Short mmCIF file of C-alpha atoms in Angstrom, two decimals:
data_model
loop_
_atom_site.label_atom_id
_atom_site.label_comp_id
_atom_site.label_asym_id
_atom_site.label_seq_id
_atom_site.Cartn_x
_atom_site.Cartn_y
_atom_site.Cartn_z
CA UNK W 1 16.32 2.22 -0.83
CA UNK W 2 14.82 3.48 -3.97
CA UNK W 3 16.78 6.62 -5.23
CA UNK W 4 19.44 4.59 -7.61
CA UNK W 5 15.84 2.61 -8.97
CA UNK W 6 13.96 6.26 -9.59
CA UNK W 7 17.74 8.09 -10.25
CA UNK W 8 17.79 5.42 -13.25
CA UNK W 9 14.30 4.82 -14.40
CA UNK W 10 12.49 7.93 -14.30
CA UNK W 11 14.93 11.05 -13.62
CA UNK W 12 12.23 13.66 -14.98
CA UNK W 13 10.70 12.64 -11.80
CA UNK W 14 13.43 13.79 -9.34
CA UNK W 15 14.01 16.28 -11.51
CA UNK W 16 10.70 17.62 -11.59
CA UNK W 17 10.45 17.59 -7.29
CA UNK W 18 13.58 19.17 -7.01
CA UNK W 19 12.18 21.73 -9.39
CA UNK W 20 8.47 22.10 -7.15
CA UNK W 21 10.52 22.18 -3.92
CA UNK W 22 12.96 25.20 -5.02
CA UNK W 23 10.22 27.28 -6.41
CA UNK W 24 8.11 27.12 -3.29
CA UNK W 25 5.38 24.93 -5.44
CA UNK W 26 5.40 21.86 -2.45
CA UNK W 27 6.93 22.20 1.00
CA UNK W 28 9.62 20.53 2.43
CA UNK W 29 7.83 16.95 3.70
CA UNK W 30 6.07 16.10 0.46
CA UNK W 31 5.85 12.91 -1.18
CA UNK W 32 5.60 14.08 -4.90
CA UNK W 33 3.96 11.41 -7.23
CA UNK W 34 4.28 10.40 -10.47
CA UNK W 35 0.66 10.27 -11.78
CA UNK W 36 1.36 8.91 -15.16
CA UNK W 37 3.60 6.16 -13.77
CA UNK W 38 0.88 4.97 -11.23
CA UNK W 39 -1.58 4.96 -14.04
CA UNK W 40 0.85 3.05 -16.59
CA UNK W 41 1.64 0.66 -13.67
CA UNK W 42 -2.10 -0.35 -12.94
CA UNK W 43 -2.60 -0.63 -16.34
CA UNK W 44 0.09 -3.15 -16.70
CA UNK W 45 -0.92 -5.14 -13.73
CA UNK W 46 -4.64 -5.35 -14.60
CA UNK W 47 -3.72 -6.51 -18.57
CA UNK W 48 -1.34 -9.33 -17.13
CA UNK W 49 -3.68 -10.24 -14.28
CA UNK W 50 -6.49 -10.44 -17.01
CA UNK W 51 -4.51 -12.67 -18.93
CA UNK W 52 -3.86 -15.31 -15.87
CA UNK W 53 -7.35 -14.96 -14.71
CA UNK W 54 -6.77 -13.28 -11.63
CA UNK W 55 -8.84 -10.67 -10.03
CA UNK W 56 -7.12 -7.62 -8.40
CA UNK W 57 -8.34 -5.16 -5.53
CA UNK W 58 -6.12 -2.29 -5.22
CA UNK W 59 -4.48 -0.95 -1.97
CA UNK W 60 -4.27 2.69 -1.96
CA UNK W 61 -2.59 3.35 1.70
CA UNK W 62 0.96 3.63 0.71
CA UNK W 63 0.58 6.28 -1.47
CA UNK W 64 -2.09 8.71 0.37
CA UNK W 65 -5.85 8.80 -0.71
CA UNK W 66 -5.71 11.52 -2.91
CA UNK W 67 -8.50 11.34 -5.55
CA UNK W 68 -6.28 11.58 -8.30
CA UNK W 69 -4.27 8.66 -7.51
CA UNK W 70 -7.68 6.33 -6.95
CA UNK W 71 -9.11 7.80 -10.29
CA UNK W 72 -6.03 7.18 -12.19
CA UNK W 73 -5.72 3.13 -10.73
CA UNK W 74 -9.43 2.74 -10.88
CA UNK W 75 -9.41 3.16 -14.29
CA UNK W 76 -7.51 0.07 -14.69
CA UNK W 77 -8.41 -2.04 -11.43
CA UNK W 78 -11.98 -1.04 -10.41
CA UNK W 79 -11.84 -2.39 -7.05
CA UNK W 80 -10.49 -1.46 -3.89
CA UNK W 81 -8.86 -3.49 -0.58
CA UNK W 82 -9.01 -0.80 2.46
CA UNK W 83 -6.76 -0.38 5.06
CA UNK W 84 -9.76 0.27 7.62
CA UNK W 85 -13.01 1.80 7.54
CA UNK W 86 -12.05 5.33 7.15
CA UNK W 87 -10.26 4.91 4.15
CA UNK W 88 -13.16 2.59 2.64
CA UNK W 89 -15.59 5.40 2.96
CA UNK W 90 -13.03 8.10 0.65
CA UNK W 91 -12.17 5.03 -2.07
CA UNK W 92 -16.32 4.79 -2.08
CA UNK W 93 -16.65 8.58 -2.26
CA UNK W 94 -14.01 8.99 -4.45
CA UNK W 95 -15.80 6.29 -7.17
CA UNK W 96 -13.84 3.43 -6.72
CA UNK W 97 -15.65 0.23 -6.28
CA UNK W 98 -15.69 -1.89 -2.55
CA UNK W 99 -13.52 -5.38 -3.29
CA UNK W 100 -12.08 -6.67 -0.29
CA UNK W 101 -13.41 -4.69 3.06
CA UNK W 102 -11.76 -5.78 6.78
CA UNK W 103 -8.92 -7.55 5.83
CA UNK W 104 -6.24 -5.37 7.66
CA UNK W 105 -8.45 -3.46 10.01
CA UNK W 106 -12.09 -5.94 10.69
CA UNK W 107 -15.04 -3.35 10.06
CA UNK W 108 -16.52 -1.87 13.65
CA UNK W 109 -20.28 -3.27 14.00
CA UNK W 110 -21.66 0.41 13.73
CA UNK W 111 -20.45 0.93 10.18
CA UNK W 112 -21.27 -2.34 8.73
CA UNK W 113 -24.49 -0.96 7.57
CA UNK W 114 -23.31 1.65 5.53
CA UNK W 115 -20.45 -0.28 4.22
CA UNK W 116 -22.82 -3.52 3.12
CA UNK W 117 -25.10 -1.27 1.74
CA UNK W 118 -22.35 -0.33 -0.76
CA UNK W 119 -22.29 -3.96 -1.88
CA UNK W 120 -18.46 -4.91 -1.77
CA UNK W 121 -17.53 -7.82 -3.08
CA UNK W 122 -16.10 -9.32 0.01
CA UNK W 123 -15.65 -8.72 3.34
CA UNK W 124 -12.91 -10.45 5.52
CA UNK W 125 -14.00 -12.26 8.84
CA UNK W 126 -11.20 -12.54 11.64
CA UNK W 127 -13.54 -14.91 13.57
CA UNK W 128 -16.99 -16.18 14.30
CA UNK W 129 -18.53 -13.14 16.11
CA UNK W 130 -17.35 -10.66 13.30
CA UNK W 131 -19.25 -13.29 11.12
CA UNK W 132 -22.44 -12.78 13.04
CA UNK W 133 -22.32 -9.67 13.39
CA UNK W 134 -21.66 -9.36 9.09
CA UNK W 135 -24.59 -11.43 9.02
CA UNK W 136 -26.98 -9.38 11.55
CA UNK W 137 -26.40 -6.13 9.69
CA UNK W 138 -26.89 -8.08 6.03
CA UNK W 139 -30.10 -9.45 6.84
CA UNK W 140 -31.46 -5.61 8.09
CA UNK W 141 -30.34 -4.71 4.88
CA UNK W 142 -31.77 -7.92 3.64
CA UNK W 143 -28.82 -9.00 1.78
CA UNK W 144 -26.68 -12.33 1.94
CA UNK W 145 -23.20 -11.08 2.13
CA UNK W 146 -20.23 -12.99 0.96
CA UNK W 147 -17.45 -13.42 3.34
CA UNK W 148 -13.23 -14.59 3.36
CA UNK W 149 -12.16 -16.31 6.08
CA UNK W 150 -9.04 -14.82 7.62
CA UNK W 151 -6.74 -17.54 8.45
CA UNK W 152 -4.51 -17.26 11.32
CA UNK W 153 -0.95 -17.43 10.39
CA UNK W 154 1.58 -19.21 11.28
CA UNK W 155 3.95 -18.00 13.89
CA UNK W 156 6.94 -15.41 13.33
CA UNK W 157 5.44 -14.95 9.83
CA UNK W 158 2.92 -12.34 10.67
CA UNK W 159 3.74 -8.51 11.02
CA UNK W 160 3.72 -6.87 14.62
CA UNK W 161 -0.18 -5.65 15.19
CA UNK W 162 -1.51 -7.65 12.39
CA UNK W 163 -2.19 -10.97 14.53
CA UNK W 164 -5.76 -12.96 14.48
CA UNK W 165 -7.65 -15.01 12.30
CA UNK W 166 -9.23 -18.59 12.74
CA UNK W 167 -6.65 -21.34 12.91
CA UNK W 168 -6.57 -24.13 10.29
CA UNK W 169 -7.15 -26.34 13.26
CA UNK W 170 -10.61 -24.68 13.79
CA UNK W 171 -11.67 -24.56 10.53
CA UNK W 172 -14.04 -26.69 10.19
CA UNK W 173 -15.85 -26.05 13.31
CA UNK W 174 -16.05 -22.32 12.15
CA UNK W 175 -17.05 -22.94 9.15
CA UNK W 176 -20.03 -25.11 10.11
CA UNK W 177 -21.23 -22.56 12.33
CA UNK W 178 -20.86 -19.96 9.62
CA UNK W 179 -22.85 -21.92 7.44
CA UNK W 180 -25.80 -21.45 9.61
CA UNK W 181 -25.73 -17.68 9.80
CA UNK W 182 -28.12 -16.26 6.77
CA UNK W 183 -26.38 -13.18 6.68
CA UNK W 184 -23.43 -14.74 4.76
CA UNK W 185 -22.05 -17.23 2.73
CA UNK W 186 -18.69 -17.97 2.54
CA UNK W 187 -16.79 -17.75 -0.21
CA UNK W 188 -12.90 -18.15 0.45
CA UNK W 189 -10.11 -17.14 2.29
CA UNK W 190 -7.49 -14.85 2.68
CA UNK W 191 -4.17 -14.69 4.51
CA UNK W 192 -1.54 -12.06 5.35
CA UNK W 193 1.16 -12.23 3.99
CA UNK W 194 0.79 -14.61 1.68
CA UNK W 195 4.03 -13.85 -0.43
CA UNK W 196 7.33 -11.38 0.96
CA UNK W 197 10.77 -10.56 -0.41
CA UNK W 198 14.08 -12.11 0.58
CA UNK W 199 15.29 -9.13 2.22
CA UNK W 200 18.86 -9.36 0.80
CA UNK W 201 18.16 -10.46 -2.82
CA UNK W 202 14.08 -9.12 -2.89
CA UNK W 203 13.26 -12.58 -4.94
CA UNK W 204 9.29 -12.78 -3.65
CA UNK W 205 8.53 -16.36 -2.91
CA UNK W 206 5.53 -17.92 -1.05
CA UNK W 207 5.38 -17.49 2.83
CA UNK W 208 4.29 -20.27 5.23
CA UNK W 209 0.79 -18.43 5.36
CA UNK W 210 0.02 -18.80 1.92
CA UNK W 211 0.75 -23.02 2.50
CA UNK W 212 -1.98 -22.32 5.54
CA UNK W 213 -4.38 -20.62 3.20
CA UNK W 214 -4.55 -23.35 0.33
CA UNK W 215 -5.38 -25.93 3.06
CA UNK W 216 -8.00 -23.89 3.87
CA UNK W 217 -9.31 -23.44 1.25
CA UNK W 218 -9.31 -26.53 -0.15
CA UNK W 219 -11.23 -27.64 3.66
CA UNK W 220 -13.54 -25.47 2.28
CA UNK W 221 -14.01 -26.71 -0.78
CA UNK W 222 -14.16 -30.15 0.53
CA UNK W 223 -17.34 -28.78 2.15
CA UNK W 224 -19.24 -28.44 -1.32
CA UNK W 225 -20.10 -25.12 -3.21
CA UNK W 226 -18.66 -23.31 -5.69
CA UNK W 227 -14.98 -23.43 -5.87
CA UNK W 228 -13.88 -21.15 -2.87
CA UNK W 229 -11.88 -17.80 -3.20
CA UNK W 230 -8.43 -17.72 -2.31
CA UNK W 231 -7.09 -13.74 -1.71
CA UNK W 232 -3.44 -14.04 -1.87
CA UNK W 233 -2.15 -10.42 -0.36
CA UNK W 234 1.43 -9.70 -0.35
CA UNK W 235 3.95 -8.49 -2.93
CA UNK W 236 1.28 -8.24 -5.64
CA UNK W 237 3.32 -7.30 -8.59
CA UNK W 238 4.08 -8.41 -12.10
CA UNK W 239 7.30 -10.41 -10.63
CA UNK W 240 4.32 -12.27 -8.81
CA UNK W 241 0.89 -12.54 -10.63
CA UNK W 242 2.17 -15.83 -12.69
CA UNK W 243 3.22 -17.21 -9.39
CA UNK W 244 -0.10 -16.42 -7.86
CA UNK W 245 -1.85 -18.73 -10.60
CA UNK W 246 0.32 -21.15 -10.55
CA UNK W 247 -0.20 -21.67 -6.94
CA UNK W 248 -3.82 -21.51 -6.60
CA UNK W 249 -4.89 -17.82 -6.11
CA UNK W 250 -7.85 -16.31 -7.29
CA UNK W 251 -7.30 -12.80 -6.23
CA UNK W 252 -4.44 -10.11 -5.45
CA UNK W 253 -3.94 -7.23 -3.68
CA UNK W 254 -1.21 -5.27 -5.54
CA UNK W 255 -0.20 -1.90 -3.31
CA UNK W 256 3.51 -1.06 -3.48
CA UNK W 257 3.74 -2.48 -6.98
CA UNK W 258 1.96 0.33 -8.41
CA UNK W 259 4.42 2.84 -7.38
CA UNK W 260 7.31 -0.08 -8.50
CA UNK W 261 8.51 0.49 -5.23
CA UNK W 262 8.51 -3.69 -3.77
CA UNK W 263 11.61 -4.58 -2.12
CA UNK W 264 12.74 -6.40 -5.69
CA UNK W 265 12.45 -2.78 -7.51
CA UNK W 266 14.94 -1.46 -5.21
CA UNK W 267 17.60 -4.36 -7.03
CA UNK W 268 16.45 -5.28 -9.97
CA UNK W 269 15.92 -1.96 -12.56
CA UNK W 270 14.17 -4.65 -15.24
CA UNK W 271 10.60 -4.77 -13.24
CA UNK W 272 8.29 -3.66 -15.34
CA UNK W 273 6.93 -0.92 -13.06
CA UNK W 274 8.27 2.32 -13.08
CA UNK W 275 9.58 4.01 -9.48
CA UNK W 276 6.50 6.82 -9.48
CA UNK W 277 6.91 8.98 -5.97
CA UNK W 278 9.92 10.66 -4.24
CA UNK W 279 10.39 12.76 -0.88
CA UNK W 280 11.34 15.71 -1.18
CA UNK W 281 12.63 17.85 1.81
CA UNK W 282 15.21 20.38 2.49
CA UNK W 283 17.92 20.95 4.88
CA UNK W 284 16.70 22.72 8.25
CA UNK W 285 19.86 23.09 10.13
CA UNK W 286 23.40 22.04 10.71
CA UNK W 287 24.80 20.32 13.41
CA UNK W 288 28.45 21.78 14.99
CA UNK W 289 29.63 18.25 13.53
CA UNK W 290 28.95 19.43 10.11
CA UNK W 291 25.42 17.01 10.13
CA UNK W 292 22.67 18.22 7.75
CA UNK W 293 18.77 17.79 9.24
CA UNK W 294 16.50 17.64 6.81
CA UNK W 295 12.91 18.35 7.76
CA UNK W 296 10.85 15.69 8.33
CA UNK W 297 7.30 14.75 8.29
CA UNK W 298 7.23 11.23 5.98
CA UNK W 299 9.60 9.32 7.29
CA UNK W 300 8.41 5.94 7.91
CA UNK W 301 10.33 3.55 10.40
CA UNK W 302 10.29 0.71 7.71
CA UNK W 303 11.43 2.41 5.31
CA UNK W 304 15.26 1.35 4.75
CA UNK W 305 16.17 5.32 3.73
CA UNK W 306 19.95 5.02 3.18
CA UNK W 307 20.50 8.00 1.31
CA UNK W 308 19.92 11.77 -0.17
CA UNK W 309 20.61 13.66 -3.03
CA UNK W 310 21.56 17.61 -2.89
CA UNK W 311 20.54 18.86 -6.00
CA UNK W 312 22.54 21.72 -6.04
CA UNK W 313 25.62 20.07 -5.15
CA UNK W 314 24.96 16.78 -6.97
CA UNK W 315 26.27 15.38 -3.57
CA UNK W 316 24.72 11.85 -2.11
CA UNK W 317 25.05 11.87 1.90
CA UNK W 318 24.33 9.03 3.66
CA UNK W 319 20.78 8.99 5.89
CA UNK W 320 21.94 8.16 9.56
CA UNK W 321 20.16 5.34 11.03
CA UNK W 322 17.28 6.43 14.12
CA UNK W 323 16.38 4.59 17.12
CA UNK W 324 12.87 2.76 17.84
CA UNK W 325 11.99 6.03 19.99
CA UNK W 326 13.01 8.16 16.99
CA UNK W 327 10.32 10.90 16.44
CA UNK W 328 9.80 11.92 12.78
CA UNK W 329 10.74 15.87 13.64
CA UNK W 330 14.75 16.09 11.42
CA UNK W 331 16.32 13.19 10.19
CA UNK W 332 20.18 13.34 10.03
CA UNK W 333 22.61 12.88 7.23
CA UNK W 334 26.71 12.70 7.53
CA UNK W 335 28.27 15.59 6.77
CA UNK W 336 28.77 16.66 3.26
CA UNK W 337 28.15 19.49 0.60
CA UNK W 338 24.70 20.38 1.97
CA UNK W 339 24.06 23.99 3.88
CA UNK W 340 20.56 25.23 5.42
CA UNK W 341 17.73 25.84 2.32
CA UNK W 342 19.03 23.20 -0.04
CA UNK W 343 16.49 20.73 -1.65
CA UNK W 344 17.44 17.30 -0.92
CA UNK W 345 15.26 14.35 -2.27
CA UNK W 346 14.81 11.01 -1.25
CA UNK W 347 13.31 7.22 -1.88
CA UNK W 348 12.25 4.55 0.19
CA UNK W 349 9.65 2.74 1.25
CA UNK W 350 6.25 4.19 2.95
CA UNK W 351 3.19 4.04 4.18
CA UNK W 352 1.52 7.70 3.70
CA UNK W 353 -1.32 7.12 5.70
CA UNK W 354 1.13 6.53 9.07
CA UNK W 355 2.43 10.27 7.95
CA UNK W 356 1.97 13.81 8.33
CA UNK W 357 3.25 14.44 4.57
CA UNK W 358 2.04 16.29 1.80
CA UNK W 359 1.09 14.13 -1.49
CA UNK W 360 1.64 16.39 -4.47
CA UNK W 361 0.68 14.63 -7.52
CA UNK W 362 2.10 15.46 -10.57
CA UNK W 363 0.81 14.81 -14.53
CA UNK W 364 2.17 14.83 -17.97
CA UNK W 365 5.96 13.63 -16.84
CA UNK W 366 5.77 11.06 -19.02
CA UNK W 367 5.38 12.95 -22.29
CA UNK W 368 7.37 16.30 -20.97
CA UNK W 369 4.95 18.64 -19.72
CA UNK W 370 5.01 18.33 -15.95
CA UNK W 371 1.60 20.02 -14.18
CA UNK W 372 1.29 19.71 -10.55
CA UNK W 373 -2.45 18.57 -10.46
CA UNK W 374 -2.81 19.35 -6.80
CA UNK W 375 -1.64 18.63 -3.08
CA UNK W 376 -3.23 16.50 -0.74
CA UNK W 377 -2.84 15.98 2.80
CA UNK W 378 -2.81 12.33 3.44
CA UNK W 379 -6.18 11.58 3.72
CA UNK W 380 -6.61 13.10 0.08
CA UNK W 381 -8.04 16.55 1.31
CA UNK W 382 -7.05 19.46 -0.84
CA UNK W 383 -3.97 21.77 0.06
CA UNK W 384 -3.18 25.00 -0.13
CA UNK W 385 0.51 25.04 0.47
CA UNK W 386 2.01 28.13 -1.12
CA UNK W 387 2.65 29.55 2.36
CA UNK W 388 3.85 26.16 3.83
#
């Protein structure tokens, strides 16, 4: 999906993996990252969303947790969105600052002490009993917590185990009884996803959720109060941010765009962000069709993988397509100029934190000198893998 984007906009980094993979430096499996790209990226996006006045809370799950990556973004955009609780507590530990907690994952009732005692700036509500139970652990801790109210989309426009929230119909009834919990206050609303790309031209445009989310909020702000947050999740990216404004959002959730890696990077080589990771595996065995298996490890089932590169060979063999009950052990290529050993590196899209990968972030590609500052297993724990 991505190797022509990365082939054409930052070859030192292909380079550079094929380069770690034959001398033993990363095993096969790894997704090797671009740390100066991720860094430049974030940069970008926090300068432009500065400029619009829109606030950003990164999303770190795509690319692993290793520390270096959250250092390098948190630089730029000091506040994190987490997947689920887990990865809250290793942003926290790693320095980054609590934005948005709950959204994807709500936060279990056990850890909302610890996490509220961190002071995030939000934390996202599915319904009323999450509420309470935000405001029971606040007022232990004798806070007042602000909350966003997860609205529930609308239907087909909601990813597969992603579902709940409180519909726009209920609203208002939620809200009231909210507003008598002194635990919280509530401050806005979120939705997910609020913006997606046309998946044949990857133009991002406004989903039917993000319609759902302004009436919302503005039911909300009907109510009285300051003027209510509106997180606006989804293809976060500097295609986007003006869009984001002009619509109404206060806040964004940029993830894939700061590897440049949104379904519009894979078409259009003019995005600002620069392509930052690749996979790199190698061949395992053949088939007696003449079929190349790679290794694999990081494959990720939405991941629209079409092709590989050989290295050696300079060939580019087609990825075969794999069933729902695929299992991420070898995935296949057509035959080609590819025998057992050979590096072979790849692009698409991923989620790091659904693999068993190895993160292997590089520094100094941008100026020349490329360092491998470490290897991380995807929940950002240090590697040793020159044995792997």
């Amino acid at each position: 999906m991505f190797l022509d984007a990365v082939l054409a906009r930052n070859p030192r980094l292909v380079a550079c993996a094929a380069e770690l993979h034959g001398s033993g430096a990363v095993p096969p499996g790894s997704y090797v990252m671009d740390l100066d790209a991720v860094a430049a990226n974030a940069a970008l996006l926090a300068a432009e969303a500065g400029r619009l006045g829109l606030t950003l809370w990164f999303v770190i799950k795509q690319l692993g947790r290793s520390p270096a990556l959250i250092g390098a973004i948190a630089r730029h955009i000091p506040h994190f969105a987490a997947i689920d609780p887990a990865e809250a507590r290793l942003l926290h530990a790693a320095g980054a600052r609590p934005g948005n907690l709950g959204h994807l994952v709500q936060i279990p009732s056990r850890a909302l002490p610890e996490m509220l005692a961190w002071r995030p700036a939000a934390v996202t509500v599915y319904d009323l009993a999450n509420a309470r139970a935000v405001s029971d652990a606040a007022r232990r801790l004798g806070l007042v917590q602000d909350i966003l109210v997860r609205v529930e989309g609308a239907p087909g426009a909601v990813h597969p185990g992603q579902e709940g929230g409180v519909p726009l119909a209920s609203m208002a009834a939620f809200a009231a009884a909210a507003e008598r919990l002194p635990g919280v206050r509530i401050a806005g609303v979120t939705a997910f996803p609020c913006l997606a790309c046309d998946p044949d031209t990857g133009l991002p445009a406004p989903t039917p959720n993000f319609e759902l989310a302004l009436r919302a909020r503005d039911l909300l702000a009907e109510r009285g109060g300051a003027r209510p947050v509106l997180s606006a999740p989804g293809v976060t990216s500097m295609a986007t941010l003006s869009l984001l404004a002009r619509l109404g959002a206060t806040h964004g959730e940029p993830g894939h765009a700061l590897s440049g890696t949104t379904p519009l990077h894979a078409v259009d080589f003019r995005q600002p962000e620069r392509p930052a990771y690749v996979y790199v595996t190698e061949v395992a065995h053949t088939l007696a069709d003449g079929s190349p298996a790679l290794f694999g490890g990081g494959f990720y089932p939405r991941g629209a993988v079409r092709s590989a590169l050989i290295p050696r060979t300079g060939a580019r063999l087609r990825v075969r397509d794999a069933p729902a009950a695929y299992i991420d052990y070898y995935r296949l290529l057509e035959p080609g100029d590819a025998r057992v050993g050979d590096t072979a590196v790849l692009a698409f899209r991923t989620q790091v934190f659904v693999t068993r990968s190895v993160v292997a972030v590089v520094s100094g590609l941008s100026e020349g000198r490329p360092e491998l500052a470490g290897c991380f297993d995807p929940w950002g724990r240090p590697l040793d893998v020159r044995h792997a």
